[in-house]
mmCIF file of C-alpha atoms and ligand atoms in Angstrom:
data_model
loop_
_atom_site.group_PDB
_atom_site.id
_atom_site.type_symbol
_atom_site.label_atom_id
_atom_site.label_comp_id
_atom_site.label_asym_id
_atom_site.label_seq_id
_atom_site.Cartn_x
_atom_site.Cartn_y
_atom_site.Cartn_z
ATOM 1 C CA MET H 29 0.000 0.000 0.000
ATOM 2 C CA GLU H 30 1.505 3.327 -0.973
ATOM 3 C CA LYS H 31 -0.683 5.965 0.694
ATOM 4 C CA VAL H 32 -4.247 6.654 1.697
ATOM 5 C CA ASP H 33 -6.000 7.959 -1.418
ATOM 6 C CA HIS H 34 -9.436 8.717 0.020
ATOM 7 C CA ILE H 35 -11.845 8.126 2.881
ATOM 8 C CA GLY H 36 -15.349 7.059 1.863
ATOM 9 C CA ILE H 37 -18.275 8.553 3.784
ATOM 10 C CA ALA H 38 -21.809 7.245 3.277
ATOM 11 C CA VAL H 39 -24.448 9.969 2.988
ATOM 12 C CA LYS H 40 -28.133 9.909 2.103
ATOM 13 C CA SER H 41 -27.821 12.946 -0.153
ATOM 14 C CA ILE H 42 -24.734 14.631 -1.610
ATOM 15 C CA GLU H 43 -26.755 17.729 -2.367
ATOM 16 C CA ALA H 44 -27.845 18.052 1.260
ATOM 17 C CA THR H 45 -24.381 17.298 2.643
ATOM 18 C CA LEU H 46 -22.126 19.372 0.373
ATOM 19 C CA PRO H 47 -22.730 22.791 1.944
ATOM 20 C CA TYR H 48 -21.364 21.496 5.237
ATOM 21 C CA TYR H 49 -18.063 20.548 3.575
ATOM 22 C CA THR H 50 -17.714 23.468 1.176
ATOM 23 C CA GLU H 51 -19.236 26.344 3.134
ATOM 24 C CA THR H 52 -19.005 25.397 6.811
ATOM 25 C CA LEU H 53 -15.649 23.598 6.669
ATOM 26 C CA GLY H 54 -14.370 25.619 3.713
ATOM 27 C CA LEU H 55 -13.119 22.643 1.674
ATOM 28 C CA LYS H 56 -13.070 22.458 -2.108
ATOM 29 C CA LEU H 57 -15.384 20.240 -4.164
ATOM 30 C CA LEU H 58 -13.240 18.564 -6.821
ATOM 31 C CA HIS H 59 -15.623 16.469 -8.844
ATOM 32 C CA ILE H 60 -18.988 14.648 -8.863
ATOM 33 C CA GLU H 61 -19.725 11.522 -10.894
ATOM 34 C CA GLU H 62 -21.918 8.438 -10.982
ATOM 35 C CA VAL H 63 -20.225 5.047 -10.703
ATOM 36 C CA PRO H 64 -22.792 2.609 -12.135
ATOM 37 C CA SER H 65 -20.821 -0.525 -11.194
ATOM 38 C CA GLU H 66 -21.220 0.427 -7.512
ATOM 39 C CA LYS H 67 -24.636 2.047 -7.815
ATOM 40 C CA VAL H 68 -23.352 5.216 -6.220
ATOM 41 C CA ARG H 69 -23.008 8.892 -6.932
ATOM 42 C CA VAL H 70 -19.745 10.192 -5.508
ATOM 43 C CA ALA H 71 -18.412 13.638 -4.675
ATOM 44 C CA PHE H 72 -14.682 14.108 -4.087
ATOM 45 C CA ILE H 73 -13.615 16.811 -1.677
ATOM 46 C CA ASP H 74 -10.044 18.057 -1.335
ATOM 47 C CA SER H 75 -8.983 18.013 2.295
ATOM 48 C CA GLY H 76 -5.335 18.860 1.629
ATOM 49 C CA ASN H 77 -3.635 15.478 1.636
ATOM 50 C CA VAL H 78 -6.341 12.810 1.519
ATOM 51 C CA ASN H 79 -9.567 13.276 -0.438
ATOM 52 C CA LEU H 80 -12.964 12.652 1.094
ATOM 53 C CA GLU H 81 -15.385 10.651 -1.056
ATOM 54 C CA LEU H 82 -19.050 11.268 -0.252
ATOM 55 C CA LEU H 83 -21.058 8.225 -1.369
ATOM 56 C CA GLN H 84 -24.778 8.495 -2.084
ATOM 57 C CA PRO H 85 -26.738 5.361 -3.046
ATOM 58 C CA LEU H 86 -28.289 5.486 -6.528
ATOM 59 C CA ASP H 87 -31.023 3.032 -5.532
ATOM 60 C CA GLN H 88 -32.064 0.597 -2.829
ATOM 61 C CA THR H 89 -29.853 -2.200 -4.181
ATOM 62 C CA SER H 90 -26.690 -0.167 -3.540
ATOM 63 C CA THR H 91 -24.414 -1.417 -0.749
ATOM 64 C CA ILE H 92 -24.380 2.169 0.497
ATOM 65 C CA HIS H 93 -28.159 2.074 0.919
ATOM 66 C CA SER H 94 -27.999 -1.040 3.117
ATOM 67 C CA PHE H 95 -25.007 0.355 5.040
ATOM 68 C CA ILE H 96 -26.959 3.515 5.916
ATOM 69 C CA GLU H 97 -30.046 1.457 6.826
ATOM 70 C CA LYS H 98 -27.996 -0.684 9.237
ATOM 71 C CA LYS H 99 -25.397 1.716 10.616
ATOM 72 C CA GLY H 100 -26.503 5.195 9.586
ATOM 73 C CA GLU H 101 -24.477 7.771 7.712
ATOM 74 C CA GLY H 102 -20.746 7.881 8.454
ATOM 75 C CA ILE H 103 -17.302 6.558 7.586
ATOM 76 C CA HIS H 104 -17.658 3.645 5.177
ATOM 77 C CA HIS H 105 -14.175 2.775 3.898
ATOM 78 C CA ILE H 106 -10.526 3.774 3.636
ATOM 79 C CA ALA H 107 -8.901 3.526 0.209
ATOM 80 C CA PHE H 108 -5.197 2.815 -0.266
ATOM 81 C CA GLY H 109 -3.578 4.065 -3.440
ATOM 82 C CA VAL H 110 -1.597 1.266 -5.101
ATOM 83 C CA SER H 111 0.094 0.530 -8.390
ATOM 84 C CA ASN H 112 -0.068 -2.948 -9.934
ATOM 85 C CA ILE H 113 -3.374 -3.672 -8.207
ATOM 86 C CA GLN H 114 -3.595 -7.225 -9.585
ATOM 87 C CA GLU H 115 -0.185 -8.061 -8.081
ATOM 88 C CA ARG H 116 -1.246 -6.594 -4.723
ATOM 89 C CA LEU H 117 -4.471 -8.655 -4.806
ATOM 90 C CA ASN H 118 -2.544 -11.820 -5.700
ATOM 91 C CA GLU H 119 -0.151 -11.221 -2.777
ATOM 92 C CA LEU H 120 -3.005 -10.657 -0.351
ATOM 93 C CA LYS H 121 -4.778 -13.792 -1.573
ATOM 94 C CA GLU H 122 -1.572 -15.825 -1.102
ATOM 95 C CA LYS H 123 -1.408 -14.480 2.460
ATOM 96 C CA GLY H 124 -4.922 -15.798 3.041
ATOM 97 C CA VAL H 125 -6.630 -12.397 3.216
ATOM 98 C CA ARG H 126 -10.358 -12.509 2.443
ATOM 99 C CA LEU H 127 -10.966 -10.334 -0.605
ATOM 100 C CA ILE H 128 -14.349 -9.152 -1.871
ATOM 101 C CA GLN H 129 -13.080 -9.402 -5.440
ATOM 102 C CA GLU H 130 -9.922 -11.052 -6.755
ATOM 103 C CA THR H 131 -9.844 -9.007 -9.945
ATOM 104 C CA PRO H 132 -10.381 -5.246 -9.960
ATOM 105 C CA LYS H 133 -13.421 -3.425 -11.255
ATOM 106 C CA ILE H 134 -13.835 0.134 -12.478
ATOM 107 C CA GLY H 135 -14.401 2.766 -9.809
ATOM 108 C CA ALA H 136 -14.456 6.555 -9.778
ATOM 109 C CA HIS H 137 -12.170 8.375 -12.248
ATOM 110 C CA GLY H 138 -12.011 5.111 -14.227
ATOM 111 C CA ALA H 139 -9.523 3.769 -11.658
ATOM 112 C CA GLN H 140 -9.230 0.050 -10.979
ATOM 113 C CA VAL H 141 -10.578 -0.781 -7.530
ATOM 114 C CA ALA H 142 -11.061 -3.836 -5.309
ATOM 115 C CA PHE H 143 -12.040 -4.316 -1.681
ATOM 116 C CA ILE H 144 -10.716 -6.332 1.258
ATOM 117 C CA HIS H 145 -13.546 -7.809 3.354
ATOM 118 C CA PRO H 146 -14.027 -5.959 6.655
ATOM 119 C CA LYS H 147 -13.951 -9.316 8.471
ATOM 120 C CA ALA H 148 -10.286 -9.637 7.372
ATOM 121 C CA SER H 149 -9.394 -6.210 8.759
ATOM 122 C CA ASN H 150 -10.884 -5.957 12.236
ATOM 123 C CA GLY H 151 -14.092 -4.397 10.979
ATOM 124 C CA VAL H 152 -12.559 -1.886 8.539
ATOM 125 C CA LEU H 153 -13.537 -1.994 4.861
ATOM 126 C CA TYR H 154 -10.391 -1.246 2.817
ATOM 127 C CA GLU H 155 -10.373 -0.373 -0.867
ATOM 128 C CA LEU H 156 -7.339 -0.728 -3.132
ATOM 129 C CA CYS H 157 -7.355 1.945 -5.789
ATOM 130 C CA ASP H 158 -5.010 1.956 -8.804
ATOM 131 C CA LYS H 159 -5.001 5.139 -10.849
ATOM 132 C CA THR H 160 -1.823 4.325 -12.778
ATOM 133 C CA GLY H 161 -3.695 3.146 -15.864
ATOM 134 C CA GLY H 162 -4.556 6.737 -16.784
ATOM 135 C CA VAL H 163 -7.552 8.192 -15.003
ATOM 136 C CA LYS H 164 -10.410 10.244 -16.401
HETATM 137 C C1 LIG C 15 -16.742 4.310 -6.341
HETATM 138 C C2 LIG C 15 -15.686 3.524 -5.591
HETATM 139 C C3 LIG C 15 -14.387 4.310 -5.618
HETATM 140 O O1 LIG C 15 -13.903 4.833 -4.614
HETATM 141 O O2 LIG C 15 -13.852 4.415 -6.759
HETATM 142 C C4 LIG C 15 -16.162 3.208 -4.184
HETATM 143 O O3 LIG C 15 -15.609 3.539 -3.174
HETATM 144 S S1 LIG C 15 -17.607 2.291 -4.143
HETATM 145 C C5 LIG C 15 -18.012 2.084 -2.437
HETATM 146 C C6 LIG C 15 -19.198 1.193 -2.304
HETATM 147 N N1 LIG C 15 -18.882 -0.163 -2.712
HETATM 148 C C7 LIG C 15 -18.457 -1.118 -1.831
HETATM 149 O O4 LIG C 15 -18.390 -0.903 -0.631
HETATM 150 C C8 LIG C 15 -18.090 -2.452 -2.446
HETATM 151 C C9 LIG C 15 -17.507 -3.395 -1.410
HETATM 152 N N2 LIG C 15 -18.476 -3.693 -0.352
HETATM 153 C C10 LIG C 15 -19.223 -4.814 -0.349
HETATM 154 O O5 LIG C 15 -19.081 -5.654 -1.256
HETATM 155 C C11 LIG C 15 -20.202 -4.999 0.765
HETATM 156 O O6 LIG C 15 -20.607 -3.731 1.246
HETATM 157 C C12 LIG C 15 -19.681 -5.872 1.937
HETATM 158 C C13 LIG C 15 -18.536 -5.167 2.687
HETATM 159 C C14 LIG C 15 -19.233 -7.239 1.437
HETATM 160 C C15 LIG C 15 -20.831 -6.034 2.917
HETATM 161 O O7 LIG C 15 -21.926 -6.462 2.179
HETATM 162 P P1 LIG C 15 -23.048 -7.432 2.763
HETATM 163 O O8 LIG C 15 -24.154 -7.528 1.794
HETATM 164 O O9 LIG C 15 -22.388 -8.679 3.163
HETATM 165 O O10 LIG C 15 -23.558 -6.605 3.957
HETATM 166 P P2 LIG C 15 -23.810 -6.972 5.457
HETATM 167 O O11 LIG C 15 -24.514 -5.806 5.966
HETATM 168 O O12 LIG C 15 -24.427 -8.310 5.585
HETATM 169 O O13 LIG C 15 -22.345 -6.991 6.067
HETATM 170 C C16 LIG C 15 -21.618 -8.132 6.439
HETATM 171 C C17 LIG C 15 -20.744 -7.728 7.613
HETATM 172 O O14 LIG C 15 -19.833 -6.688 7.184
HETATM 173 C C18 LIG C 15 -20.021 -5.523 7.975
HETATM 174 N N3 LIG C 15 -19.873 -4.345 7.112
HETATM 175 C C19 LIG C 15 -20.611 -4.037 6.039
HETATM 176 N N4 LIG C 15 -20.189 -2.892 5.498
HETATM 177 C C20 LIG C 15 -19.156 -2.473 6.256
HETATM 178 C C21 LIG C 15 -18.300 -1.343 6.217
HETATM 179 N N5 LIG C 15 -18.419 -0.434 5.265
HETATM 180 N N6 LIG C 15 -17.328 -1.219 7.140
HETATM 181 C C22 LIG C 15 -17.195 -2.169 8.106
HETATM 182 N N7 LIG C 15 -17.988 -3.265 8.205
HETATM 183 C C23 LIG C 15 -18.950 -3.403 7.298
HETATM 184 C C24 LIG C 15 -21.427 -5.649 8.518
HETATM 185 O O15 LIG C 15 -21.548 -4.905 9.700
HETATM 186 C C25 LIG C 15 -21.544 -7.117 8.751
HETATM 187 O O16 LIG C 15 -20.917 -7.458 9.947
HETATM 188 P P3 LIG C 15 -21.646 -8.370 11.035
HETATM 189 O O17 LIG C 15 -21.831 -9.688 10.327
HETATM 190 O O18 LIG C 15 -20.664 -8.451 12.156
HETATM 191 O O19 LIG C 15 -22.909 -7.678 11.348
HETATM 192 CO CO1 LIG C 16 -13.875 4.616 -2.561
#
């Protein structure tokens, strides 16, 4: 793992939440996009070193919808920036780490992403995020 790329925060509504980050906290909105593979709309906020990723469910089948139903809004995951994501996943698998997917999928910015199961990490959901392939 090379660095923390972003911290994911589950929210019911990006529109309702953004003013808190941009006006009250004075942080900069970088970018909003929909990520259909994850059924989320995401807003990236620049917090200086690590970005914050606000995650709004697109529908009731989104994992973010069930997370908010069970636990409420709040911190959802921490994403490590990596290069060679497939190699990192292979290494983790060899070490017996429970992965949610063994091959990456496409996340925000067109990056390749994959998740480690929270049961493997003392209750923390970790994302691996590889932007080296040229991001949008
Ligand atoms: C756009 C992209 C990007 O950055 O580019 C993103 O971030 S997409 C971000 C959204 N996408 C994802 O999160 C994809 C990866 N996540 C998943 O596949 C899922 O959310 C799982 C983590 C496998 C959980 O799904 P599942 O249907 O199994 O839900 P569940 O409620 O039964 O949860 C099973 C157990 O995991 C725990 N659990 C669930 N979500 C958790 C979370 N975010 N952090 C820590 N623990 C969590 C539950 O409390 C439960 O523990 P107990 O059994 O002890 O009660
Ligand atoms: Co993320």
